[in-house]
Coordinates of N, CA and C in Angstrom, one line a residue:
M1 N 101.1 -6.2 120.2 CA 101.5 -5.0 119.4 C 102.1 -5.4 118.1
A2 N 103.0 -6.4 118.1 CA 103.7 -6.9 116.9 C 102.6 -7.4 115.9
E3 N 101.6 -8.2 116.4 CA 100.6 -8.7 115.6 C 99.8 -7.6 114.9
E4 N 99.4 -6.5 115.7 CA 98.7 -5.4 115.2 C 99.5 -4.7 114.1
R5 N 100.8 -4.6 114.3 CA 101.7 -3.9 113.4 C 101.7 -4.7 112.1
D6 N 101.8 -6.0 112.2 CA 101.8 -6.9 111.0 C 100.5 -6.7 110.2
V7 N 99.4 -6.7 110.9 CA 98.1 -6.5 110.2 C 98.1 -5.2 109.5
S8 N 98.5 -4.1 110.2 CA 98.5 -2.8 109.7 C 99.4 -2.7 108.4
E9 N 100.6 -3.4 108.5 CA 101.5 -3.4 107.3 C 100.9 -4.1 106.1
D10 N 100.2 -5.2 106.5 CA 99.5 -6.0 105.4 C 98.4 -5.2 104.8
F11 N 97.6 -4.5 105.6 CA 96.5 -3.7 105.1 C 97.1 -2.6 104.2
S12 N 98.2 -1.9 104.6 CA 98.8 -0.9 103.8 C 99.3 -1.4 102.4
K13 N 99.8 -2.6 102.5 CA 100.3 -3.2 101.2 C 99.1 -3.5 100.3
Q14 N 98.0 -4.0 100.9 CA 96.8 -4.3 100.1 C 96.2 -3.0 99.5
L15 N 96.1 -2.0 100.4 CA 95.6 -0.7 99.9 C 96.5 -0.1 98.8
S16 N 97.8 -0.2 99.0 CA 98.7 0.3 97.9 C 98.5 -0.5 96.6
N17 N 98.3 -1.8 96.7 CA 98.0 -2.6 95.5 C 96.7 -2.1 94.8
F18 N 95.7 -1.9 95.6 CA 94.4 -1.4 95.1 C 94.5 -0.1 94.4
V19 N 95.1 0.9 95.1 CA 95.3 2.2 94.5 C 96.1 2.2 93.2
S20 N 97.2 1.4 93.3 CA 98.1 1.3 92.1 C 97.3 0.7 90.9
A21 N 96.5 -0.3 91.2 CA 95.7 -1.0 90.1 C 94.8 0.0 89.5
L22 N 94.1 0.9 90.3 CA 93.2 1.8 89.7 C 93.9 2.9 88.9
I23 N 95.0 3.4 89.4 CA 95.8 4.3 88.7 C 96.3 3.8 87.4
A24 N 96.7 2.5 87.4 CA 97.2 1.9 86.1 C 96.1 1.8 85.0
L25 N 94.8 1.9 85.4 CA 93.7 1.9 84.5 C 93.4 3.3 83.8
A26 N 94.0 4.3 84.5 CA 93.7 5.7 84.0 C 94.1 5.9 82.6
P27 N 93.3 6.6 81.7 CA 93.8 6.8 80.4 C 95.0 7.7 80.2
S28 N 95.3 8.4 81.3 CA 96.5 9.2 81.2 C 97.8 8.3 81.4
R29 N 97.6 7.1 81.8 CA 98.7 6.2 82.0 C 98.7 4.9 81.3
N30 N 97.6 4.6 80.6 CA 97.4 3.3 79.9 C 97.0 3.5 78.5
Y31 N 97.8 3.0 77.5 CA 97.5 3.2 76.1 C 96.2 2.6 75.7
V32 N 95.9 1.4 76.2 CA 94.6 0.7 75.8 C 93.4 1.5 76.3
T33 N 93.4 1.8 77.6 CA 92.2 2.6 78.1 C 92.1 4.0 77.5
Q34 N 93.3 4.5 77.2 CA 93.2 5.9 76.5 C 92.5 5.8 75.2
F35 N 92.8 4.8 74.4 CA 92.2 4.6 73.1 C 90.7 4.4 73.3
L36 N 90.3 3.5 74.2 CA 88.9 3.3 74.4 C 88.1 4.5 75.0
Y37 N 88.8 5.2 75.8 CA 88.1 6.4 76.4 C 88.0 7.5 75.4
I38 N 89.0 7.7 74.6 CA 88.8 8.7 73.5 C 87.6 8.4 72.6
V39 N 87.5 7.2 72.3 CA 86.3 6.8 71.5 C 85.0 7.0 72.2
K40 N 85.0 6.6 73.5 CA 83.8 6.7 74.3 C 83.4 8.2 74.5
M41 N 84.4 9.1 74.7 CA 84.1 10.5 74.9 C 83.4 11.1 73.7
N42 N 83.8 10.6 72.5 CA 83.3 11.2 71.3 C 82.1 10.5 70.7
G43 N 81.8 9.3 71.2 CA 80.7 8.5 70.6 C 81.3 7.7 69.5
S44 N 82.0 8.3 68.5 CA 82.7 7.6 67.4 C 83.7 8.6 66.9
V45 N 84.8 8.0 66.3 CA 85.9 8.8 65.8 C 86.3 8.3 64.4
D46 N 86.6 9.2 63.5 CA 87.0 8.8 62.2 C 88.1 7.9 62.2
Y47 N 88.0 6.8 61.4 CA 89.1 5.8 61.4 C 90.4 6.3 61.1
R48 N 90.5 7.3 60.1 CA 91.8 7.8 59.7 C 92.5 8.6 60.9
I49 N 91.7 9.2 61.8 CA 92.3 9.9 62.9 C 93.0 9.0 63.9
L50 N 92.3 7.9 64.2 CA 92.8 6.9 65.2 C 93.8 6.0 64.6
E51 N 93.8 5.9 63.3 CA 94.8 5.1 62.6 C 96.2 5.8 62.7
E52 N 96.2 7.1 62.7 CA 97.4 7.9 62.8 C 97.8 8.0 64.3
A53 N 96.8 8.2 65.2 CA 97.1 8.4 66.6 C 97.5 7.1 67.3
Y54 N 96.9 5.9 66.9 CA 97.1 4.7 67.6 C 97.4 3.6 66.6
P55 N 98.5 3.7 65.8 CA 98.8 2.7 64.8 C 99.0 1.3 65.3
D56 N 99.5 1.1 66.5 CA 99.7 -0.2 67.0 C 98.4 -1.0 67.2
I57 N 97.3 -0.3 67.4 CA 96.0 -0.9 67.5 C 95.2 -1.0 66.2
V58 N 95.3 0.1 65.4 CA 94.4 0.2 64.3 C 95.0 -0.3 63.0
K59 N 96.3 -0.1 62.7 CA 96.9 -0.4 61.4 C 97.1 -1.9 61.2
D60 N 97.5 -2.6 62.3 CA 97.8 -4.0 62.2 C 96.4 -4.8 62.2
E61 N 96.2 -5.5 61.1 CA 94.9 -6.2 60.9 C 94.7 -7.3 62.0
Y62 N 95.7 -8.0 62.3 CA 95.6 -9.1 63.4 C 95.3 -8.5 64.7
M63 N 96.0 -7.4 65.1 CA 95.8 -6.7 66.4 C 94.4 -6.1 66.4
R64 N 94.0 -5.5 65.3 CA 92.7 -4.8 65.2 C 91.6 -5.7 65.4
E65 N 91.6 -6.9 64.8 CA 90.5 -7.9 64.8 C 90.4 -8.4 66.2
N66 N 91.5 -8.8 66.9 CA 91.5 -9.3 68.2 C 91.1 -8.3 69.2
F67 N 91.6 -7.1 69.0 CA 91.2 -6.0 69.9 C 89.7 -5.7 69.9
A68 N 89.2 -5.8 68.6 CA 87.7 -5.5 68.4 C 86.9 -6.6 69.2
K69 N 87.3 -7.9 69.1 CA 86.6 -9.0 69.7 C 86.7 -8.9 71.2
A70 N 87.9 -8.6 71.7 CA 88.1 -8.6 73.1 C 87.3 -7.5 73.8
F71 N 87.3 -6.3 73.2 CA 86.7 -5.1 73.9 C 85.4 -4.6 73.3
G72 N 85.0 -5.2 72.2 CA 83.7 -4.8 71.6 C 83.8 -3.5 70.9
V73 N 84.8 -3.4 70.0 CA 85.1 -2.1 69.3 C 84.7 -2.4 67.8
S74 N 83.9 -1.4 67.3 CA 83.5 -1.5 65.9 C 84.4 -0.7 65.0
F75 N 85.1 -1.3 64.1 CA 86.1 -0.6 63.2 C 85.4 -0.6 61.8
T76 N 84.9 0.6 61.5 CA 84.4 0.9 60.1 C 85.0 2.2 59.7
D77 N 84.3 3.0 58.9 CA 84.9 4.3 58.6 C 84.9 5.2 59.9
K78 N 84.0 4.8 60.8 CA 84.0 5.4 62.2 C 84.3 4.3 63.2
I79 N 85.1 4.6 64.2 CA 85.4 3.6 65.2 C 84.5 4.0 66.4
S80 N 83.8 3.0 67.0 CA 82.9 3.2 68.1 C 83.0 2.0 69.0
L81 N 82.4 2.1 70.2 CA 82.3 1.0 71.2 C 80.9 0.5 71.1
E82 N 80.8 -0.9 71.2 CA 79.5 -1.5 71.2 C 79.0 -1.5 72.6
S83 N 77.7 -1.0 72.7 CA 77.1 -0.8 74.0 C 77.0 -2.2 74.8
G84 N 77.4 -2.1 76.0 CA 77.3 -3.3 76.9 C 78.5 -4.2 76.8
K85 N 79.4 -4.0 75.9 CA 80.6 -4.9 75.8 C 81.7 -4.4 76.7
Y86 N 82.8 -5.1 76.8 CA 83.8 -4.9 77.8 C 84.4 -3.5 77.7
G87 N 84.7 -3.0 76.5 CA 85.2 -1.6 76.3 C 84.3 -0.6 76.9
W88 N 83.0 -0.8 76.6 CA 82.0 0.2 77.1 C 82.0 0.2 78.6
L89 N 81.9 -1.0 79.2 CA 81.9 -1.2 80.6 C 83.1 -0.7 81.3
L90 N 84.2 -0.9 80.7 CA 85.5 -0.4 81.3 C 85.6 1.1 81.3
T91 N 85.1 1.8 80.3 CA 85.2 3.2 80.3 C 84.2 3.8 81.3
D92 N 83.0 3.1 81.5 CA 82.1 3.5 82.5 C 82.8 3.4 83.9
F93 N 83.5 2.4 84.1 CA 84.2 2.2 85.4 C 85.3 3.3 85.6
I94 N 85.9 3.7 84.5 CA 87.0 4.7 84.5 C 86.3 6.1 85.0
D95 N 85.1 6.3 84.6 CA 84.4 7.5 85.0 C 84.3 7.5 86.6
K96 N 84.0 6.3 87.1 CA 84.0 6.2 88.6 C 85.3 6.4 89.2
I97 N 86.4 5.9 88.6 CA 87.7 6.1 89.1 C 88.1 7.6 89.1
F98 N 87.7 8.3 88.1 CA 87.9 9.7 88.0 C 87.2 10.4 89.2
E99 N 86.0 10.1 89.5 CA 85.2 10.6 90.6 C 85.9 10.4 91.9
L100 N 86.4 9.2 92.1 CA 87.0 8.8 93.3 C 88.3 9.6 93.6
F101 N 89.1 9.7 92.5 CA 90.4 10.4 92.7 C 90.3 11.9 92.6
E102 N 89.1 12.4 92.2 CA 88.9 13.8 92.3 C 88.5 14.3 93.7
D103 N 88.1 13.3 94.5 CA 87.7 13.6 95.9 C 88.9 14.0 96.8
P104 N 89.0 15.2 97.2 CA 90.2 15.6 98.0 C 90.3 14.8 99.3
E105 N 89.2 14.5 99.9 CA 89.2 13.7 101.2 C 89.8 12.3 100.9
F106 N 89.4 11.7 99.8 CA 90.0 10.4 99.5 C 91.5 10.4 99.3
R107 N 91.9 11.4 98.5 CA 93.3 11.6 98.3 C 94.1 11.9 99.5
S108 N 93.5 12.7 100.4 CA 94.2 13.1 101.6 C 94.3 11.9 102.6
K109 N 93.2 11.2 102.8 CA 93.2 10.1 103.8 C 94.1 9.0 103.3
V110 N 93.9 8.6 102.1 CA 94.7 7.5 101.5 C 96.2 7.9 101.4
G111 N 96.4 9.1 101.0 CA 97.8 9.6 100.9 C 98.5 9.6 102.2
T112 N 97.8 9.8 103.3 CA 98.4 9.7 104.7 C 98.9 8.3 105.0
V113 N 98.1 7.3 104.6 CA 98.4 5.9 104.9 C 99.6 5.5 103.9
L114 N 99.6 6.0 102.7 CA 100.5 5.6 101.7 C 101.6 6.7 101.4
K115 N 102.0 7.4 102.4 CA 102.9 8.5 102.2 C 104.2 8.1 101.7
D116 N 104.7 6.9 102.0 CA 106.0 6.4 101.5 C 105.9 6.1 100.0
E117 N 104.8 5.5 99.6 CA 104.6 5.1 98.2 C 104.3 6.3 97.3
Y118 N 103.6 7.3 97.9 CA 103.2 8.5 97.2 C 103.6 9.7 97.9
P119 N 104.9 10.0 98.0 CA 105.3 11.2 98.7 C 104.8 12.5 98.2
Q120 N 104.4 12.6 96.9 CA 103.9 13.8 96.4 C 102.3 13.8 96.5
G121 N 101.8 12.8 97.1 CA 100.3 12.7 97.3 C 99.7 11.8 96.2
I122 N 98.5 11.4 96.5 CA 97.7 10.6 95.5 C 97.3 11.5 94.4
P123 N 97.6 11.1 93.1 CA 97.3 12.0 92.0 C 95.8 12.2 91.7
N124 N 95.4 13.3 91.3 CA 94.1 13.6 90.8 C 94.0 13.2 89.3
L125 N 93.5 12.0 89.1 CA 93.5 11.4 87.8 C 92.7 12.2 86.7
A126 N 91.7 12.8 87.1 CA 90.9 13.6 86.2 C 91.7 14.8 85.7
E127 N 92.4 15.5 86.7 CA 93.2 16.6 86.3 C 94.4 16.1 85.4
E128 N 94.9 15.0 85.8 CA 96.0 14.4 85.0 C 95.6 14.1 83.6
W129 N 94.4 13.6 83.4 CA 93.9 13.3 82.1 C 93.7 14.5 81.3
L130 N 93.3 15.6 81.9 CA 93.2 16.9 81.2 C 94.6 17.3 80.7
E131 N 95.5 17.2 81.6 CA 96.9 17.6 81.3 C 97.4 16.8 80.1
V132 N 97.2 15.5 80.0 CA 97.6 14.7 78.9 C 97.0 15.1 77.6
R133 N 95.7 15.4 77.7 CA 95.0 15.9 76.5 C 95.5 17.2 76.0
L134 N 95.8 18.1 76.9 CA 96.3 19.4 76.5 C 97.7 19.3 75.9
K135 N 98.5 18.4 76.4 CA 99.9 18.2 75.9 C 99.8 17.5 74.5
G136 N 98.8 16.6 74.4 CA 98.6 16.0 73.1 C 98.1 17.0 72.0
L137 N 97.2 17.9 72.5 CA 96.7 18.9 71.6 C 97.9 19.8 71.1
S138 N 98.7 20.3 72.1 CA 99.7 21.2 71.7 C 100.8 20.6 70.8
S139 N 101.0 19.3 70.9 CA 102.0 18.7 70.1 C 101.5 18.3 68.7
E140 N 100.2 18.5 68.4 CA 99.6 18.2 67.1 C 100.3 19.1 66.1
P141 N 101.0 18.5 65.0 CA 101.9 19.3 64.2 C 101.2 20.4 63.3
T142 N 99.9 20.1 62.9 CA 99.3 21.0 61.9 C 98.6 22.2 62.6
Y143 N 97.6 21.8 63.5 CA 96.8 22.8 64.1 C 96.9 23.0 65.6
G144 N 97.9 22.2 66.2 CA 98.0 22.3 67.7 C 98.2 23.6 68.3
E145 N 99.2 24.4 67.7 CA 99.5 25.7 68.2 C 98.4 26.6 68.1
V146 N 97.7 26.6 67.0 CA 96.5 27.5 66.8 C 95.4 27.1 67.8
A147 N 95.2 25.8 68.0 CA 94.1 25.3 68.8 C 94.3 25.7 70.3
V148 N 95.6 25.7 70.7 CA 95.9 26.2 72.1 C 95.6 27.6 72.2
K149 N 95.9 28.4 71.2 CA 95.6 29.8 71.2 C 94.1 30.1 71.2
V150 N 93.4 29.3 70.5 CA 91.9 29.5 70.5 C 91.3 29.1 71.9
L151 N 91.9 28.0 72.4 CA 91.4 27.6 73.7 C 91.7 28.6 74.8
R152 N 92.8 29.2 74.8 CA 93.1 30.3 75.8 C 92.1 31.4 75.7
E153 N 91.8 31.8 74.4 CA 90.8 32.9 74.2 C 89.4 32.5 74.7
L154 N 89.0 31.3 74.5 CA 87.7 30.8 74.9 C 87.6 30.8 76.5
V155 N 88.7 30.4 77.1 CA 88.8 30.4 78.6 C 88.6 31.8 79.1
K156 N 89.3 32.8 78.4 CA 89.2 34.2 78.8 C 87.9 34.8 78.6
L157 N 87.2 34.4 77.5 CA 85.9 35.0 77.1 C 84.8 34.3 77.8
G158 N 84.9 33.0 78.1 CA 83.8 32.2 78.6 C 83.1 31.4 77.5
R159 N 82.8 32.1 76.4 CA 82.2 31.5 75.2 C 82.4 32.5 74.1
A160 N 82.4 32.0 72.8 CA 82.5 32.8 71.7 C 82.1 32.1 70.4
K161 N 81.6 32.8 69.4 CA 81.3 32.2 68.1 C 82.5 32.3 67.2
I162 N 82.5 31.6 66.1 CA 83.6 31.6 65.2 C 83.9 33.0 64.7
E163 N 82.9 33.7 64.4 CA 83.2 35.1 63.9 C 83.9 36.0 64.8
E164 N 83.6 35.8 66.1 CA 84.3 36.6 67.1 C 85.7 36.2 67.3
L165 N 86.0 34.9 67.3 CA 87.3 34.3 67.4 C 88.2 34.7 66.2
E166 N 87.5 34.7 65.0 CA 88.2 35.0 63.8 C 88.7 36.5 63.9
R167 N 87.9 37.3 64.4 CA 88.2 38.8 64.5 C 89.2 39.0 65.6
T168 N 89.0 38.5 66.8 CA 89.9 38.8 67.9 C 91.3 38.2 67.7
L169 N 91.4 37.0 67.1 CA 92.6 36.2 67.0 C 93.3 36.4 65.7
N170 N 92.6 37.0 64.7 CA 93.2 37.2 63.4 C 93.7 35.9 62.8
I171 N 92.8 34.8 62.9 CA 93.1 33.5 62.3 C 92.1 33.3 61.2
S172 N 92.6 32.6 60.1 CA 91.7 32.4 59.0 C 90.6 31.4 59.4
R173 N 89.4 31.5 58.7 CA 88.3 30.7 59.0 C 88.6 29.2 58.9
G174 N 89.3 28.9 57.9 CA 89.7 27.4 57.7 C 90.5 26.9 58.8
H175 N 91.5 27.6 59.2 CA 92.4 27.2 60.3 C 91.6 27.1 61.7
L176 N 90.7 28.1 61.8 CA 89.9 28.1 63.0 C 88.9 26.9 63.1
I177 N 88.3 26.6 62.0 CA 87.4 25.5 62.0 C 88.1 24.2 62.3
E178 N 89.3 24.0 61.7 CA 90.0 22.7 62.0 C 90.5 22.7 63.4
S179 N 90.9 23.8 63.9 CA 91.4 23.9 65.3 C 90.2 23.5 66.3
L180 N 89.0 24.0 66.0 CA 87.9 23.8 66.8 C 87.5 22.3 66.7
K181 N 87.6 21.7 65.6 CA 87.4 20.2 65.4 C 88.3 19.4 66.3
L182 N 89.6 19.9 66.4 CA 90.6 19.2 67.2 C 90.2 19.4 68.7
L183 N 89.8 20.6 69.1 CA 89.4 20.8 70.4 C 88.2 20.0 70.8
E184 N 87.3 19.8 69.9 CA 86.1 19.0 70.2 C 86.5 17.5 70.3
L185 N 87.4 17.1 69.5 CA 87.9 15.7 69.6 C 88.5 15.4 70.9
Y186 N 89.3 16.3 71.5 CA 89.9 16.1 72.8 C 89.0 16.5 73.9
K187 N 87.7 16.8 73.6 CA 86.7 17.2 74.5 C 87.2 18.3 75.5
L188 N 87.7 19.4 74.8 CA 88.2 20.5 75.6 C 87.2 21.7 75.4
V189 N 86.4 21.6 74.4 CA 85.3 22.6 74.1 C 84.0 22.0 73.8
I190 N 83.0 22.7 74.0 CA 81.6 22.2 73.7 C 81.0 23.3 72.7
K191 N 80.3 22.8 71.7 CA 79.6 23.7 70.8 C 78.2 23.8 71.3
D192 N 77.7 25.0 71.6 CA 76.4 25.2 72.2 C 75.3 25.3 71.1
Y193 N 74.1 25.3 71.5 CA 73.0 25.3 70.6 C 72.9 26.5 69.7
D194 N 73.5 27.6 70.1 CA 73.5 28.8 69.3 C 74.7 29.0 68.4
G195 N 75.5 27.9 68.4 CA 76.7 27.9 67.5 C 78.0 28.4 68.2
S196 N 77.9 28.9 69.4 CA 79.0 29.4 70.2 C 79.8 28.2 70.8
Y197 N 81.1 28.4 71.1 CA 81.9 27.4 71.7 C 82.3 27.9 73.2
K198 N 82.4 26.9 74.1 CA 82.8 27.2 75.4 C 83.7 26.1 76.0
P199 N 84.5 26.4 76.9 CA 85.4 25.4 77.5 C 84.5 24.3 78.3
T200 N 85.0 23.1 78.3 CA 84.4 22.0 79.0 C 84.5 22.2 80.5
E201 N 83.7 21.5 81.3 CA 83.7 21.7 82.7 C 85.1 21.4 83.3
S202 N 85.7 20.3 82.8 CA 87.1 20.0 83.4 C 88.1 21.1 83.2
L203 N 88.0 21.7 82.0 CA 88.9 22.8 81.8 C 88.6 24.0 82.7
R204 N 87.4 24.3 82.9 CA 87.0 25.4 83.7 C 87.4 25.1 85.2
K205 N 87.4 23.9 85.5 CA 87.7 23.4 86.9 C 89.2 23.5 87.2
Y206 N 90.0 23.2 86.1 CA 91.4 23.1 86.3 C 92.1 24.0 85.3
T207 N 91.8 25.3 85.3 CA 92.4 26.2 84.4 C 93.9 26.4 84.5
G208 N 94.4 26.1 85.7 CA 95.8 26.2 85.9 C 96.6 25.2 85.0
V209 N 96.0 24.1 84.7 CA 96.7 23.2 83.8 C 97.0 23.8 82.4
L210 N 96.1 24.5 81.9 CA 96.2 25.2 80.6 C 97.4 26.2 80.7
E211 N 97.4 26.9 81.8 CA 98.5 28.0 82.0 C 99.9 27.4 81.9
E212 N 100.0 26.1 82.3 CA 101.3 25.5 82.3 C 101.7 24.9 80.9
I213 N 100.8 24.9 80.0 CA 101.1 24.3 78.7 C 101.9 25.3 77.8

């Protein structure tokens, strides 16, 4: 029995290390993967935007050059990931991590084994990433407050065009356009073929997160 208990304890420790390692890669918890994932989500992002948001990576020439070589990041007027390089592969792997930690059965079963390490349960990293993006959006000094207001209206309506949002929210066209750009950057809305905007799938799935912002 003692031997079985030792094996069980060793397995729990290994499982805990495994889960902790995956959690540590989540963009909600890791500055490096957050930068890479934001770029991957958008295909490319204006240099000036990421220079302001991630100065430790983008502004310092030495850091920027080494980061680019290590992860396969192209720094021009637009920042993008080079297909097939480590940054690209890492963000693909993060997609799989999100899928795994969204699975309620995985979180339940693993959480039972690791109840001491995770008394609040195994986190849903996809939901957590949405929460981080919403908090980042709301703290944006120029258009954050307006963008959250626009987002709440889109969630309520399901979809809307700029003209409708301008009328119902009484927001100037210029502020509305900039707010929608910000929402697209954070991948919280999608612009449809007819010019209307709608909430992304993750926001529709976890609407409770927006209500807490």
